[in-house]
Amino acid sequence: MDRIPILKLGRALLVTIQVDMHDRLATALEDDLTNQIVKHGAHGVLIDISALEIVDSFIGRTLDTIAAVSRVLDAETVVVGMRPAVAITLVELGLSLAGVKTALNVERGMALLRQRDDQPEQEDGASAG
Amino acid sequence: MAPAPADSTVLQIRSSDDVVLIRQQVRARAAEAGLGLVDQTKIITAASELARNTLDYGGGGTMAMTMVNDGLRRGIRLVFDDKGPGIADIQQALRDGYTTGNGLGLGLGGAKRLCNEFAIESTVGVGTRITIARWK
């Protein structure tokens, strides 16, 4: 069975989805990413979906699950490159991807992950005041 | 239920690979009908949701695809048929978050929001037919 390649980029993992994802491929990606996060001690996962022409509720749910599992393993997930028509459709479909961070492109996504790495302890501190 | 019109393309829905195939075929037809990029994306996404429903809840089935023209505008109409258990309460099935399986429960209601026309005929124990259309 074909699989989506996962690249290591510093402390992050980069996944570029370039094929029309069928359901088994999405599920395999979920498994592979989880294993790779642990193997490399990755702090971040970047998922580039700029080649995806649609995101339906199954793919949306897969992205949500990947983000949730990554978080439990101390890695942040950023989905980048969503096409405008996909964004419009996704919201109308009723999916907000509330648990997933997004950025316009890979560069901004990497910047977002770097920010988190620079200030790892301050996030849950008492910031009110 | 009436058979699909003669000029329509009928595709089988038996596996998740067929769902991908349906997305590709609907994209080609929607482009042919002159739908814009956002409208194409909406009807492809709706087709993906309904094809997966046909597979997961209807035990597989078919999708018939027809180009439509009402004299003023063109569009595309998709008819999903299955011989599954049927839907007992259609209003409930359309509500966001309602699911009898392990999905998100967005498929039916979501697909309805993405289309200009949406109709469900369902008989418990006989099957379900869902018709959607998107106009230019």
Short mmCIF file of C-alpha atoms in Angstrom, two decimals:
data_model
loop_
_atom_site.label_atom_id
_atom_site.label_comp_id
_atom_site.label_asym_id
_atom_site.label_seq_id
_atom_site.Cartn_x
_atom_site.Cartn_y
_atom_site.Cartn_z
CA MET A 1 0.00 0.00 0.00
CA ASP A 2 1.25 3.51 -0.79
CA ARG A 3 2.06 5.86 2.05
CA ILE A 4 2.55 9.59 2.47
CA PRO A 5 6.23 10.43 3.12
CA ILE A 6 7.18 12.14 6.38
CA LEU A 7 10.31 14.34 6.35
CA LYS A 8 12.30 15.41 9.39
CA LEU A 9 13.08 19.11 9.42
CA GLY A 10 15.02 20.10 12.54
CA ARG A 11 12.73 19.35 15.46
CA ALA A 12 9.66 19.21 13.26
CA LEU A 13 8.13 16.70 10.89
CA LEU A 14 6.91 17.83 7.49
CA VAL A 15 4.16 16.07 5.61
CA THR A 16 3.17 17.21 2.14
CA ILE A 17 -0.03 15.62 0.96
CA GLN A 18 0.17 15.43 -2.81
CA VAL A 19 -2.41 12.81 -3.67
CA ASP A 20 -6.17 12.67 -3.41
CA MET A 21 -6.38 10.97 -0.03
CA HIS A 22 -8.48 7.86 0.24
CA ASP A 23 -9.59 6.83 3.68
CA ARG A 24 -7.01 4.11 4.32
CA LEU A 25 -4.19 6.45 3.34
CA ALA A 26 -5.44 9.03 5.86
CA THR A 27 -5.58 6.41 8.60
CA ALA A 28 -2.08 5.16 7.71
CA LEU A 29 -0.75 8.72 7.93
CA GLU A 30 -2.21 9.05 11.41
CA ASP A 31 -0.37 5.89 12.54
CA ASP A 32 2.92 6.73 10.80
CA LEU A 33 3.02 10.27 12.18
CA THR A 34 2.37 9.11 15.72
CA ASN A 35 5.28 6.65 15.49
CA GLN A 36 7.62 9.22 13.92
CA ILE A 37 6.86 11.84 16.57
CA VAL A 38 7.95 9.43 19.28
CA LYS A 39 10.92 8.11 17.32
CA HIS A 40 12.39 11.56 16.64
CA GLY A 41 11.09 13.34 19.73
CA ALA A 42 9.57 15.88 17.36
CA HIS A 43 8.14 19.11 18.79
CA GLY A 44 6.09 20.02 15.80
CA VAL A 45 4.20 18.60 12.83
CA LEU A 46 3.60 20.61 9.67
CA ILE A 47 0.99 19.28 7.30
CA ASP A 48 0.97 20.94 3.90
CA ILE A 49 -2.42 20.50 2.23
CA SER A 50 -1.92 22.99 -0.61
CA ALA A 51 -2.34 20.22 -3.18
CA LEU A 52 -5.66 19.04 -1.71
CA GLU A 53 -8.63 20.07 -3.83
CA ILE A 54 -11.13 19.14 -1.16
CA VAL A 55 -11.21 18.41 2.55
CA ASP A 56 -14.29 16.47 3.54
CA SER A 57 -15.38 15.52 7.05
CA PHE A 58 -13.27 12.35 7.03
CA ILE A 59 -10.05 14.15 6.13
CA GLY A 60 -10.99 16.97 8.51
CA ARG A 61 -11.48 14.50 11.32
CA THR A 62 -8.13 12.86 10.51
CA LEU A 63 -6.38 16.24 10.80
CA ASP A 64 -8.16 16.89 14.10
CA THR A 65 -7.12 13.49 15.46
CA ILE A 66 -3.51 13.93 14.37
CA ALA A 67 -3.42 17.30 16.16
CA ALA A 68 -4.93 15.82 19.33
CA VAL A 69 -2.60 12.82 19.43
CA SER A 70 0.44 15.02 18.68
CA ARG A 71 -0.50 17.33 21.55
CA VAL A 72 -0.61 14.42 23.95
CA LEU A 73 2.90 13.53 22.73
CA ASP A 74 4.08 17.14 23.27
CA ALA A 75 4.13 18.12 19.61
CA GLU A 76 2.20 20.97 18.00
CA THR A 77 0.42 20.42 14.67
CA VAL A 78 0.12 23.20 12.12
CA VAL A 79 -1.90 22.70 8.92
CA VAL A 80 -0.65 24.96 6.15
CA GLY A 81 -1.55 25.90 2.60
CA MET A 82 -5.31 25.41 2.64
CA ARG A 83 -6.84 26.67 -0.61
CA PRO A 84 -9.44 29.46 -0.26
CA ALA A 85 -12.21 27.39 -1.89
CA VAL A 86 -11.44 24.54 0.52
CA ALA A 87 -11.64 26.90 3.51
CA ILE A 88 -15.04 28.26 2.40
CA THR A 89 -16.38 24.75 1.82
CA LEU A 90 -15.05 23.42 5.10
CA VAL A 91 -16.77 26.12 7.14
CA GLU A 92 -20.05 25.66 5.28
CA LEU A 93 -19.80 21.92 5.82
CA GLY A 94 -19.66 22.64 9.54
CA LEU A 95 -16.04 21.78 10.28
CA SER A 96 -14.04 24.47 12.02
CA LEU A 97 -10.91 22.40 12.78
CA ALA A 98 -11.00 24.00 16.22
CA GLY A 99 -8.21 21.83 17.58
CA VAL A 100 -5.83 22.48 14.70
CA LYS A 101 -3.48 25.44 14.32
CA THR A 102 -3.27 26.78 10.78
CA ALA A 103 -0.87 28.98 8.84
CA LEU A 104 -0.93 30.31 5.29
CA ASN A 105 2.21 28.51 4.11
CA VAL A 106 5.08 26.28 5.23
CA GLU A 107 7.31 29.25 6.09
CA ARG A 108 4.77 30.80 8.45
CA GLY A 109 3.97 27.41 9.88
CA MET A 110 7.64 26.84 10.71
CA ALA A 111 7.81 30.30 12.32
CA LEU A 112 4.83 29.37 14.49
CA LEU A 113 6.53 26.18 15.64
CA ARG A 114 9.81 28.00 16.31
CA GLN A 115 7.99 30.53 18.48
CA ARG A 116 6.68 27.71 20.61
CA ASP A 117 10.14 26.15 20.91
CA ASP A 118 11.66 29.47 21.99
CA GLN A 119 9.29 29.88 24.92
CA PRO A 120 8.39 26.37 25.99
CA GLU A 121 7.59 27.05 29.65
CA GLN A 122 5.68 30.31 29.52
CA GLU A 123 2.49 29.12 27.90
CA ASP A 124 0.64 27.74 30.90
CA GLY A 125 2.11 30.15 33.45
CA ALA A 126 -0.10 32.77 35.13
CA SER A 127 -0.21 35.34 32.40
CA ALA A 128 -3.11 37.44 33.67
CA GLY A 129 -2.21 40.70 35.25
CA MET B 1 -37.82 4.38 -7.53
CA ALA B 2 -37.39 5.51 -11.11
CA PRO B 3 -34.23 4.49 -12.99
CA ALA B 4 -31.57 7.09 -13.70
CA PRO B 5 -31.99 9.15 -16.90
CA ALA B 6 -30.41 7.67 -20.02
CA ASP B 7 -27.75 10.36 -20.46
CA SER B 8 -26.31 9.94 -17.00
CA THR B 9 -23.08 8.26 -15.96
CA VAL B 10 -23.54 5.64 -13.27
CA LEU B 11 -20.65 4.84 -10.93
CA GLN B 12 -20.42 2.05 -8.38
CA ILE B 13 -19.69 2.79 -4.73
CA ARG B 14 -18.17 -0.31 -3.15
CA SER B 15 -14.92 0.80 -1.51
CA SER B 16 -13.17 3.93 -0.29
CA ASP B 17 -11.24 3.94 -3.59
CA ASP B 18 -14.58 4.41 -5.34
CA VAL B 19 -15.16 7.50 -3.17
CA VAL B 20 -11.92 8.99 -4.55
CA LEU B 21 -12.94 8.04 -8.09
CA ILE B 22 -16.30 9.74 -7.61
CA ARG B 23 -14.59 12.94 -6.47
CA GLN B 24 -12.49 12.93 -9.66
CA GLN B 25 -15.45 12.25 -11.95
CA VAL B 26 -17.63 14.89 -10.28
CA ARG B 27 -14.79 17.41 -10.59
CA ALA B 28 -14.50 16.76 -14.34
CA ARG B 29 -18.25 17.08 -14.89
CA ALA B 30 -18.61 20.15 -12.69
CA ALA B 31 -15.84 21.89 -14.63
CA GLU B 32 -17.53 20.86 -17.87
CA ALA B 33 -20.79 22.38 -16.63
CA GLY B 34 -18.94 25.65 -16.13
CA LEU B 35 -19.11 25.79 -12.35
CA GLY B 36 -16.63 28.14 -10.69
CA LEU B 37 -13.87 26.86 -8.43
CA VAL B 38 -15.76 27.39 -5.16
CA ASP B 39 -18.94 25.76 -6.52
CA GLN B 40 -16.89 22.86 -7.88
CA THR B 41 -15.24 22.38 -4.50
CA LYS B 42 -18.64 22.44 -2.77
CA ILE B 43 -20.28 19.83 -4.99
CA ILE B 44 -17.20 17.57 -4.91
CA THR B 45 -17.12 17.76 -1.12
CA ALA B 46 -20.87 17.06 -0.88
CA ALA B 47 -20.43 14.09 -3.25
CA SER B 48 -17.59 12.78 -1.10
CA GLU B 49 -19.74 12.95 2.04
CA LEU B 50 -22.73 11.25 0.39
CA ALA B 51 -20.64 8.58 -1.32
CA ARG B 52 -19.09 7.70 2.03
CA ASN B 53 -22.56 7.57 3.62
CA THR B 54 -23.70 5.24 0.83
CA LEU B 55 -20.71 3.03 1.61
CA ASP B 56 -20.81 3.15 5.42
CA TYR B 57 -24.55 3.16 6.10
CA GLY B 58 -26.09 1.85 2.89
CA GLY B 59 -23.66 -1.02 2.40
CA GLY B 60 -22.58 0.38 -0.97
CA GLY B 61 -24.61 1.51 -3.95
CA THR B 62 -24.40 3.76 -6.98
CA MET B 63 -24.13 7.38 -7.98
CA ALA B 64 -25.69 8.66 -11.20
CA MET B 65 -24.36 11.92 -12.56
CA THR B 66 -26.21 14.11 -15.06
CA MET B 67 -25.55 17.49 -16.61
CA VAL B 68 -28.65 19.66 -16.24
CA ASN B 69 -29.81 22.70 -18.13
CA ASP B 70 -33.00 24.64 -17.37
CA GLY B 71 -32.63 26.97 -20.34
CA LEU B 72 -31.04 29.75 -18.31
CA ARG B 73 -28.28 28.01 -16.46
CA ARG B 74 -26.31 24.82 -16.40
CA GLY B 75 -25.45 22.59 -13.55
CA ILE B 76 -24.83 19.08 -12.35
CA ARG B 77 -27.16 16.65 -10.61
CA LEU B 78 -26.05 13.64 -8.58
CA VAL B 79 -28.28 10.78 -7.44
CA PHE B 80 -27.01 8.40 -4.74
CA ASP B 81 -28.85 5.09 -4.39
CA ASP B 82 -28.41 2.32 -1.90
CA LYS B 83 -30.38 -0.72 -0.82
CA GLY B 84 -29.39 -0.38 2.81
CA PRO B 85 -31.51 -0.23 5.95
CA GLY B 86 -33.03 3.17 5.09
CA ILE B 87 -33.39 6.23 7.32
CA ALA B 88 -36.23 6.09 9.84
CA ASP B 89 -36.15 9.74 10.91
CA ILE B 90 -34.83 12.01 8.15
CA GLN B 91 -35.09 15.21 10.20
CA GLN B 92 -32.95 13.66 12.90
CA ALA B 93 -30.44 12.34 10.35
CA LEU B 94 -30.05 15.85 8.93
CA ARG B 95 -29.18 17.37 12.30
CA ASP B 96 -25.49 18.21 12.76
CA GLY B 97 -23.78 15.91 15.20
CA TYR B 98 -26.28 13.09 14.83
CA THR B 99 -24.71 9.81 13.76
CA THR B 100 -25.49 6.13 14.08
CA GLY B 101 -21.93 5.25 13.10
CA ASN B 102 -18.58 6.62 14.19
CA GLY B 103 -18.52 9.70 11.97
CA LEU B 104 -18.91 13.32 12.98
CA GLY B 105 -22.56 13.45 11.96
CA LEU B 106 -21.88 16.28 9.51
CA GLY B 107 -22.33 14.35 6.27
CA LEU B 108 -26.02 14.83 5.47
CA GLY B 109 -26.60 18.28 6.93
CA GLY B 110 -23.25 19.46 5.61
CA ALA B 111 -23.91 18.12 2.12
CA LYS B 112 -27.29 19.86 2.14
CA ARG B 113 -25.68 23.21 2.94
CA LEU B 114 -23.20 22.77 0.06
CA CYS B 115 -25.87 22.27 -2.61
CA ASN B 116 -28.63 24.28 -4.29
CA GLU B 117 -31.00 21.31 -4.32
CA PHE B 118 -31.22 18.47 -1.86
CA ALA B 119 -33.83 15.70 -1.57
CA ILE B 120 -33.99 12.45 0.39
CA GLU B 121 -36.33 9.55 -0.30
CA SER B 122 -35.93 6.66 2.08
CA THR B 123 -37.92 3.59 2.98
CA VAL B 124 -36.90 1.54 6.00
CA GLY B 125 -35.76 -1.89 4.88
CA VAL B 126 -35.69 -0.90 1.19
CA GLY B 127 -33.06 1.77 0.68
CA THR B 128 -32.25 5.44 0.34
CA ARG B 129 -32.03 7.83 -2.58
CA ILE B 130 -30.41 11.23 -2.14
CA THR B 131 -30.50 13.75 -4.99
CA ILE B 132 -28.37 16.88 -5.01
CA ALA B 133 -27.71 19.57 -7.60
CA ARG B 134 -25.43 22.54 -7.93
CA TRP B 135 -26.17 25.26 -10.49
CA LYS B 136 -23.79 27.68 -12.06
#
